[in-house]
Tab-separated table of C-alpha atoms in Angstrom:
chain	number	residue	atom	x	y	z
A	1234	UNK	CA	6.221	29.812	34.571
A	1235	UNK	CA	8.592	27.649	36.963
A	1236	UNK	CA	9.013	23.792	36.093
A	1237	UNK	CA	6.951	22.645	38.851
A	1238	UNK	CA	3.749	25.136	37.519
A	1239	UNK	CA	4.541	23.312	34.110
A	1240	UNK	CA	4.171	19.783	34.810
A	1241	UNK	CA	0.719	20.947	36.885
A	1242	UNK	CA	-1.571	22.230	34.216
A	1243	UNK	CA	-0.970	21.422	29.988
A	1244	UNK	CA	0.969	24.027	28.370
A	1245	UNK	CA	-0.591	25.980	25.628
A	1246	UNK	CA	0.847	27.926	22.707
A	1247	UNK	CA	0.248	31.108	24.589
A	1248	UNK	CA	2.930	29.643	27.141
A	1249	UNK	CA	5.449	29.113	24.167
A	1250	UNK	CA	4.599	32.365	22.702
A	1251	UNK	CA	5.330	34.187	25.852
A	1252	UNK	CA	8.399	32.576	26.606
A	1253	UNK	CA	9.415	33.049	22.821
A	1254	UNK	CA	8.730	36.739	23.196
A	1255	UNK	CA	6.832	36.023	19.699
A	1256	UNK	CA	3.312	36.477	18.856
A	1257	UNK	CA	0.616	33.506	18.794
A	1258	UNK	CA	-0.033	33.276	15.351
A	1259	UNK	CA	4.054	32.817	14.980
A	1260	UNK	CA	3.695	29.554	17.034
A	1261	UNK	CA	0.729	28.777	14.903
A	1262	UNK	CA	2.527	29.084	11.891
A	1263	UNK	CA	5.886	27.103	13.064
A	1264	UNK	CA	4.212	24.340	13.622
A	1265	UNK	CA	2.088	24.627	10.376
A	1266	UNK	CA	3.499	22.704	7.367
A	1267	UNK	CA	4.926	24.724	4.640
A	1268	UNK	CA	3.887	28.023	6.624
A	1269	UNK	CA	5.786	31.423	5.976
A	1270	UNK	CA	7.794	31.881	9.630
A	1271	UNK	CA	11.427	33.610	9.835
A	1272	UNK	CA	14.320	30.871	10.540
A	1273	UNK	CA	15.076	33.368	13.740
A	1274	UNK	CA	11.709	33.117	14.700
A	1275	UNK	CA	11.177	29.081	14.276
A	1276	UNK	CA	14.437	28.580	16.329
A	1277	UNK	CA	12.848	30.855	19.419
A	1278	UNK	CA	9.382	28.729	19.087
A	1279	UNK	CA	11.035	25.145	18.668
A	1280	UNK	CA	13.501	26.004	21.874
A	1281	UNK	CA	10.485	27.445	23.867
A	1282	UNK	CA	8.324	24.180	22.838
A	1283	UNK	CA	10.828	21.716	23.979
A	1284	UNK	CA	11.868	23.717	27.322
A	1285	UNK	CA	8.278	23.797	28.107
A	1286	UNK	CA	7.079	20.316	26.617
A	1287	UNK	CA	4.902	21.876	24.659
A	1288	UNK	CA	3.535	19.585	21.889
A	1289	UNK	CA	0.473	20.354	18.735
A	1290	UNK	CA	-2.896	18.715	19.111
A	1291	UNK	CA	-3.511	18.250	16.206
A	1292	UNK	CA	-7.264	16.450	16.484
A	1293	UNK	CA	-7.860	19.919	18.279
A	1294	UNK	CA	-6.915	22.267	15.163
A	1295	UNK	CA	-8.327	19.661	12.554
A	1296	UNK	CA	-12.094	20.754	14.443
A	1297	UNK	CA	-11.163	24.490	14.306
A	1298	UNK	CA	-9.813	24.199	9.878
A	1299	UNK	CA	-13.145	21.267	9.371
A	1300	UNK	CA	-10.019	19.449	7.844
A	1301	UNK	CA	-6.763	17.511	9.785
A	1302	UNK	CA	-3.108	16.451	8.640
A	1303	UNK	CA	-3.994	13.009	9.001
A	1304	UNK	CA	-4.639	10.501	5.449
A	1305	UNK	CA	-6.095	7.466	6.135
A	1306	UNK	CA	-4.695	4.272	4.760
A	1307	UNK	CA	-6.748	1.310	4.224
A	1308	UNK	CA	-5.453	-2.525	3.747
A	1309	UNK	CA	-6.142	-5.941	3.955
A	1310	UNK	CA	-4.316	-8.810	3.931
A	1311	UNK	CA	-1.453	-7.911	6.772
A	1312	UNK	CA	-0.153	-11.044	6.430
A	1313	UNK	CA	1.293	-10.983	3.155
A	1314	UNK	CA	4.999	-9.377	3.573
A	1315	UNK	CA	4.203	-6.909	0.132
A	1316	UNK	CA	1.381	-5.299	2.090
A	1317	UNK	CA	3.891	-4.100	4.994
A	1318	UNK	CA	6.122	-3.163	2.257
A	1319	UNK	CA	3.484	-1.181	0.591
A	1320	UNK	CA	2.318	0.368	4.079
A	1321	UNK	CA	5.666	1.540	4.750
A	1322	UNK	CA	6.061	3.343	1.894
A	1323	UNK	CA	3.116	5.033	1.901
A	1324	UNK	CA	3.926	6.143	5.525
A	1325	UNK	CA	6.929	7.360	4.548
A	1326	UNK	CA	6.010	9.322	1.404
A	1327	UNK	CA	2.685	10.988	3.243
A	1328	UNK	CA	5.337	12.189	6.694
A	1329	UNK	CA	7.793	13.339	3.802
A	1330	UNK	CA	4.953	15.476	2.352
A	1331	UNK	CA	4.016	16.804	6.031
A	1332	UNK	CA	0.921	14.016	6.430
A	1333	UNK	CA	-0.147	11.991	9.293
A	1334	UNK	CA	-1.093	8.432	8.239
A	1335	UNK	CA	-3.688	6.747	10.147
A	1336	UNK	CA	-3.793	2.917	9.104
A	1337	UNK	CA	-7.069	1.024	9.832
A	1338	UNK	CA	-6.489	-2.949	9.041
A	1339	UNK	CA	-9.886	-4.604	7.446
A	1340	UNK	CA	-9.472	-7.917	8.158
A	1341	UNK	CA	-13.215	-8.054	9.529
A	1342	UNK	CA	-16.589	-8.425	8.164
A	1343	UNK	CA	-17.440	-4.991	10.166
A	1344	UNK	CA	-14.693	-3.297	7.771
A	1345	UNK	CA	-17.759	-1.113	6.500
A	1346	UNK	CA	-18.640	0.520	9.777
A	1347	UNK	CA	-14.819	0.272	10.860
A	1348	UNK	CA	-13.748	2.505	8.166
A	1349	UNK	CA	-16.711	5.211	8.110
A	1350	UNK	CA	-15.184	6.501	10.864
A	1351	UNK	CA	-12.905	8.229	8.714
A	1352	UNK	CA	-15.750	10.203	8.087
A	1353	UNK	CA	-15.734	11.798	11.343
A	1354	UNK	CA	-12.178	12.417	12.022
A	1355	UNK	CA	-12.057	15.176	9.098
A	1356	UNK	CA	-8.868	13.488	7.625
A	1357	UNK	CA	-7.720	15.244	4.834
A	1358	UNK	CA	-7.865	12.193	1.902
A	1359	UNK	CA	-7.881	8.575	2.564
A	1360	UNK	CA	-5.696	5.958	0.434
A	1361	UNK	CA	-7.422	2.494	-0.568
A	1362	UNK	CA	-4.901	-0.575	-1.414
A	1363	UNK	CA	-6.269	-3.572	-3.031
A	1364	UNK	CA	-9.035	-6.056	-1.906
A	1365	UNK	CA	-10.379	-2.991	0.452
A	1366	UNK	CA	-13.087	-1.925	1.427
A	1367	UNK	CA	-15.864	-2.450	-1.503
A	1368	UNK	CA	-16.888	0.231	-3.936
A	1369	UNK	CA	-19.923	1.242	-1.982
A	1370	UNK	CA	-17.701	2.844	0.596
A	1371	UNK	CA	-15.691	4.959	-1.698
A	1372	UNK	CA	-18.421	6.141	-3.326
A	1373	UNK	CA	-19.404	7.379	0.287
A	1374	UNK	CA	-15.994	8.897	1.095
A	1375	UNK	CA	-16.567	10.601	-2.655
A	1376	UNK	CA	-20.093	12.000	-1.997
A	1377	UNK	CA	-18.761	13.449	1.482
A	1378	UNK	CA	-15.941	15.507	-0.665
A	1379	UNK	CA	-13.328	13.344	0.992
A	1380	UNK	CA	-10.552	12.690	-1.748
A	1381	UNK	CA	-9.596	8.988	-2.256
A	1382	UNK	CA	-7.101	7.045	-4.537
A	1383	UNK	CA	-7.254	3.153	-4.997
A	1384	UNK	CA	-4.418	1.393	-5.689
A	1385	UNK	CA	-4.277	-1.732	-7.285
A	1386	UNK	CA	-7.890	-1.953	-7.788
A	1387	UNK	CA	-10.593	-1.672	-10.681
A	1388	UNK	CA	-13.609	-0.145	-9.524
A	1389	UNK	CA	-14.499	2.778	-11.888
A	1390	UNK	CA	-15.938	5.652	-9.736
A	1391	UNK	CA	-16.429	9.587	-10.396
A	1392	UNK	CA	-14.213	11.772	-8.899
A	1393	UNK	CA	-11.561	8.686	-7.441
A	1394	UNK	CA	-8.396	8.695	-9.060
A	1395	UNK	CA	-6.372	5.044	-9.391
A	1396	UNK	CA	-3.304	3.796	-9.407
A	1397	UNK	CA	-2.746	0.315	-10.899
A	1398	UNK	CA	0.231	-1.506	-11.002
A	1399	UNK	CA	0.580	-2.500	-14.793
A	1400	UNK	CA	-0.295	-5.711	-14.307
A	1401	UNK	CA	-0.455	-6.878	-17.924
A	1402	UNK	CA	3.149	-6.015	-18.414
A	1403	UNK	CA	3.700	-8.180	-15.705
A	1404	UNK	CA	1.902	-11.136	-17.100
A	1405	UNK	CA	3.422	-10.806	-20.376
A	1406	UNK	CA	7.070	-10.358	-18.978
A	1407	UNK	CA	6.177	-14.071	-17.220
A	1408	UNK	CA	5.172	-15.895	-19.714
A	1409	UNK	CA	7.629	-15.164	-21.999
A	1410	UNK	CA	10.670	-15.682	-19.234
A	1411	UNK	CA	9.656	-19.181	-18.668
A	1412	UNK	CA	8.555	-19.709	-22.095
A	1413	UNK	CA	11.778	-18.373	-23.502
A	1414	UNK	CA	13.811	-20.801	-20.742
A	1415	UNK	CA	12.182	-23.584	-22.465
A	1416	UNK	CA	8.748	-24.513	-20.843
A	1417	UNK	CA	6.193	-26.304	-22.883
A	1418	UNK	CA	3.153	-26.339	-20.329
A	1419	UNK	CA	3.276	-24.013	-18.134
A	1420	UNK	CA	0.776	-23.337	-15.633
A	1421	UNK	CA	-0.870	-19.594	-13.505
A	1422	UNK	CA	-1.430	-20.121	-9.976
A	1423	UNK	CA	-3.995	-17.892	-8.490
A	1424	UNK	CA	-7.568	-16.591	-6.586
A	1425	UNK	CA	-8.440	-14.507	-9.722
A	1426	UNK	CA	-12.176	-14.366	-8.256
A	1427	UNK	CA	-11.488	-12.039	-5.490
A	1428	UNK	CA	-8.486	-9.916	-6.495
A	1429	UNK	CA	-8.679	-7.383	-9.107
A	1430	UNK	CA	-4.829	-7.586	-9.944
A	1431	UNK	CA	-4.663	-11.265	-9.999
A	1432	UNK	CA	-7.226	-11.604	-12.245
A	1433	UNK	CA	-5.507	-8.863	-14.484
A	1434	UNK	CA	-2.237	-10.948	-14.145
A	1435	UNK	CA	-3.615	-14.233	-14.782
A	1436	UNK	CA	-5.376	-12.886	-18.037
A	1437	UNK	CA	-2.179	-11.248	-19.438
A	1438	UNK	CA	-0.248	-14.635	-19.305
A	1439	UNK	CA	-3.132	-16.489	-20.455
A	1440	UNK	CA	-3.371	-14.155	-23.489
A	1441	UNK	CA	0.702	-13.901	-23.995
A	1442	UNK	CA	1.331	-18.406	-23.767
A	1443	UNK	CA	-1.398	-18.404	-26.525
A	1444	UNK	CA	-0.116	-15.999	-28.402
A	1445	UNK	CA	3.953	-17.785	-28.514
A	1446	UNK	CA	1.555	-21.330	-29.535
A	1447	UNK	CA	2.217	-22.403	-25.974
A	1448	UNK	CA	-1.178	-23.428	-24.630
A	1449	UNK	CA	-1.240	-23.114	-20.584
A	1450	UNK	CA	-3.091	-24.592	-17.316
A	1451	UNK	CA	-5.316	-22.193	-14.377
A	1452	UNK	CA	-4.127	-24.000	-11.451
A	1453	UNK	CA	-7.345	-21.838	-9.102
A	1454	UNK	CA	-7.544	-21.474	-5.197
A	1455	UNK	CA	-9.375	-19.507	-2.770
A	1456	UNK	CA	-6.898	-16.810	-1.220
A	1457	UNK	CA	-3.494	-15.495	-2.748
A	1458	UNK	CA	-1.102	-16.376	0.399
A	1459	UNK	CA	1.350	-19.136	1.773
A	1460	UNK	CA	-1.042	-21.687	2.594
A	1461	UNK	CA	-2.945	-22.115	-0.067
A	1462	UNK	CA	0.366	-22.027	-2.101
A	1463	UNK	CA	1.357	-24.805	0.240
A	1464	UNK	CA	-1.472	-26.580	-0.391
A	1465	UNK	CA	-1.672	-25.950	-4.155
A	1466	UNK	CA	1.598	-27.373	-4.595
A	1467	UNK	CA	-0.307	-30.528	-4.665
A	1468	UNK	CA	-2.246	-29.504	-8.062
A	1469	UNK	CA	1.300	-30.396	-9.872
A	1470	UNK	CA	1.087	-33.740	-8.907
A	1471	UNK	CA	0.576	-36.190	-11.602
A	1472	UNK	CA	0.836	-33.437	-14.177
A	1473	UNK	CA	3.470	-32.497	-17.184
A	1474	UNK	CA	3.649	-29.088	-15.961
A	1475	UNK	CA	6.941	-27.638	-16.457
A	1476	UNK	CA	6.757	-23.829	-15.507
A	1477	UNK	CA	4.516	-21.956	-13.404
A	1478	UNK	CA	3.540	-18.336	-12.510
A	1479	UNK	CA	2.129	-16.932	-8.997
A	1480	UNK	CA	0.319	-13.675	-9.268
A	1481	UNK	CA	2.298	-13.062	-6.066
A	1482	UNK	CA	6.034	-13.762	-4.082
A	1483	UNK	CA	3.670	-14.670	-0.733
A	1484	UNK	CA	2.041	-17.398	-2.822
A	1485	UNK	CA	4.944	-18.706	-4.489
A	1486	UNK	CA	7.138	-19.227	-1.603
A	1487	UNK	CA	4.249	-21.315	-0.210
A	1488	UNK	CA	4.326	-23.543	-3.322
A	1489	UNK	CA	8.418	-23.487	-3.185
A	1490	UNK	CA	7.698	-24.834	0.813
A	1491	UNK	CA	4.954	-27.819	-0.608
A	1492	UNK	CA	6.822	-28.834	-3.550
A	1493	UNK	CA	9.867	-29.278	-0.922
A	1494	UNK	CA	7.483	-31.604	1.133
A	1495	UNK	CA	6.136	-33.524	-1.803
A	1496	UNK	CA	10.114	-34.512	-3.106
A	1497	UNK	CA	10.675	-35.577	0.451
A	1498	UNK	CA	7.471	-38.081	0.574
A	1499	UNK	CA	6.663	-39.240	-3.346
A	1500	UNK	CA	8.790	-36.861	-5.534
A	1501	UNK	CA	7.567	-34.216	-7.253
A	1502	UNK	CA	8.798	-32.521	-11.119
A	1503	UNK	CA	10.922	-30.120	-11.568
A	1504	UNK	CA	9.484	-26.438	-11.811
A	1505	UNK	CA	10.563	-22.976	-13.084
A	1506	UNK	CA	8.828	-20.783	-10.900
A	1507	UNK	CA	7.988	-16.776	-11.178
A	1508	UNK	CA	6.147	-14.608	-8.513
A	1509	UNK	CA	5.413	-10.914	-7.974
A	1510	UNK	CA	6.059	-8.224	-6.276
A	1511	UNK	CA	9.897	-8.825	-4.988
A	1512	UNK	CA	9.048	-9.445	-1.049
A	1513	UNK	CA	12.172	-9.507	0.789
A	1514	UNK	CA	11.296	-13.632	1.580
A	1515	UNK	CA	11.673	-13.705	-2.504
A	1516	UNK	CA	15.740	-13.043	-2.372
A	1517	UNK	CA	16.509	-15.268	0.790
A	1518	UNK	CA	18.568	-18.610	0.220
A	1519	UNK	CA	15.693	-21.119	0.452
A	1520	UNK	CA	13.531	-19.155	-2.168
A	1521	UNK	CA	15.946	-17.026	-4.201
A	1522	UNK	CA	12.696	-16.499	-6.364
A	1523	UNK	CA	12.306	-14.833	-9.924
A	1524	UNK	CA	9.854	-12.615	-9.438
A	1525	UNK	CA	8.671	-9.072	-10.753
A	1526	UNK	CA	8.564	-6.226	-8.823
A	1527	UNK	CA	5.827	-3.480	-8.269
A	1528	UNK	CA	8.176	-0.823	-6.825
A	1529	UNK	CA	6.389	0.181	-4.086
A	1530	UNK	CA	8.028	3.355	-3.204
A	1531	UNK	CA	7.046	4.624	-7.140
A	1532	UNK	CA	3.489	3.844	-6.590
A	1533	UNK	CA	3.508	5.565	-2.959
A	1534	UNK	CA	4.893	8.813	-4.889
A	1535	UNK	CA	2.265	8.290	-7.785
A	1536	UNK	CA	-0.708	7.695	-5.307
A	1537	UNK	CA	-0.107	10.771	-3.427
A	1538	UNK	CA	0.612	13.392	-6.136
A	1539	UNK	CA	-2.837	11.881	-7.424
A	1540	UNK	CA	-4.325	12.738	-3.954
A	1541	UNK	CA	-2.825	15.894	-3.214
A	1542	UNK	CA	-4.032	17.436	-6.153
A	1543	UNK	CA	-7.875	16.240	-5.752
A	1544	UNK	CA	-7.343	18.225	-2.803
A	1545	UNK	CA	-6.622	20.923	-4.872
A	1546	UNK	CA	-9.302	20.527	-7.391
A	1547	UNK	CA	-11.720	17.884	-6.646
A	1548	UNK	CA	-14.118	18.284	-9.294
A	1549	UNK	CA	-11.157	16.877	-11.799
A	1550	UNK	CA	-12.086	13.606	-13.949
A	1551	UNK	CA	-11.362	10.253	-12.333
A	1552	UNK	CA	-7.975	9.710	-13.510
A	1553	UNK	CA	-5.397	6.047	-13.572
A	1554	UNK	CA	-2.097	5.991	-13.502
A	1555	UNK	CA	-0.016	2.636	-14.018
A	1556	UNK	CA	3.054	1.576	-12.055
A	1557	UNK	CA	5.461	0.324	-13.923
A	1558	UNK	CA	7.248	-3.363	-13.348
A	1559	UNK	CA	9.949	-5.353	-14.184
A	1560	UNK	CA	11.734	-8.352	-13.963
A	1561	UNK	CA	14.279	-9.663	-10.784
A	1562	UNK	CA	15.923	-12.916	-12.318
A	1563	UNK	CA	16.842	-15.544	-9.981
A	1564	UNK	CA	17.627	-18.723	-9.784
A	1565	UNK	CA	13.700	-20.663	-10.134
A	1566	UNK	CA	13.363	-18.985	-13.522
């Protein structure tokens, strides 16, 4: 087939084969992860593909095997810097493992019907991060025999395996940094109402500043990010709290930002702060925040080893795994 026939009509894998001098189902298998195929034989089809610009569709053979390459990966929140970080992990970890991840953002009060369509794309397991989509939906994925794993969130269901980021580790290790540095009242910042983890976080502290003698404030707002850290900066006014702990970095660095503003107009007291999650914001000169992290590239690992073998077995137990955390000492704390 000349050049000119070639960019005139798609190419097929019975064009590669041919000019390969291989058969079909040895094009079929090169381009099939983790398929048997002869290093002699791979070279032939990868030259032929490229001379011809031959490339796989793969929505094409996920109708012919009822089942595709592609994972999908649900999130919310996008603008928190720790989501990205968490996204890009999992990217990397599913392309590593010969996955395609197909990220849907649900940001939208249609998230139900937005995700569903999952459902008809045959993807091979879909992964669920925190504060998305509710439990009704992966029930749904469930009762279609579509694996799922949630991470970072509590809901209980057969069949879905969990990872959770140990979250009352992380509430202990706080309290008892800022207690240990010499706080006497200190304070949690956070939305526990509508996030599984912060709520987890919140209670570990709680539970760890009574238990050193050291009673402590619930400083509550509505959403976890900058601006309601910004704005909940002004909570500390007129107060005697001396230390204070953000379930995460993104919400810290907003209270860092409003506590600036306040010392600028009235003054405000001086504060030991701790976040979580070790954003890259936490480590840059106008933060340099003590934080813990949740290594996201550990949890990627865990959450896919979890999926990958419910595709194996899917009639296993619902099993959790925990991610574990530690601390990143700067200078707020």
């Amino acid at each position: 087939m000349s050049d000119t026939e070639n960019r005139s009509r798609k190419v097929t894998s019975f064009d590669v084969a041919r000019r390969a001098g291989v058969s079909r189902a040895a094009v079929s298998r090169t381009f099939t992860p983790n398929a048997s195929v002869s290093a002699e034989t791979r070279a032939k089809v990868h030259e032929a593909a490229k001379h011809l610009g031959y490339r796989v569709n793969y929505l094409a053979r996920s109708l012919t095997n009822q089942r595709s390459d592609f994972v999908g990966v649900v999130a919310a929140g996008l603008d928190n810097p720790f989501r990205n970080l968490q996204i890009e992990q999992i990217s990397r970890a599913l392309l590593a493992r010969n996955f395609r991840p197909v990220l849907l953002p649900t940001d939208t009060e249609d998230q139900a019907e937005v995700i569903a369509q999952l459902l008809h794309y045959a993807v091979s397991g879909v992964l669920v991060t925190s504060d998305a989509p509710p439990t009704s939906l992966c029930e749904e994925f469930a009762d279609n025999g579509v694996p799922i794993v949630l991470i970072n969130k509590g809901d209980d269901i057969p069949l879905v395996d969990r990872v959770v980021s140990d979250d009352k580790a992380a509430g202990q290790i706080a309290a008892m940094q800022l207690i240990d540095g010499g706080a006497r009242r200190p304070a949690v910042m956070g939305a526990a109402g509508v996030s599984y983890t912060a709520r987890r976080r919140m209670e570990a502290f709680l539970a760890r500043c009574k238990a050193m003698g050291v009673t402590a404030d619930v400083l509550p707002i509505a959403r976890n990010d900058y601006a309601h850290g910004f704005d909940g900066a002004g909570q500390l006014a007129g107060t005697n709290i001396d230390a204070l702990f953000c379930i995460n970095d993104y919400l810290a660095c907003g209270v860092i930002d409003g506590l600036a503003r306040a010392r600028k107009s009235r003054g405000a007291p001086p504060l030991r702060i701790i976040g979580h999650d070790n954003i890259p914001q936490a480590g840059w000169g106008a933060y340099e925040l003590t934080t813990i992290l949740q290594p996201c590239d550990i949890q990627a690992e865990q959450a896919i080893d979890l999926l990958t073998s419910r595709m194996a077995d899917p009639t296993m137990t619902a099993r959790v795994e925990f991610t574990p955390v530690s601390l990143i000492k700067r200078k707020t704390a």
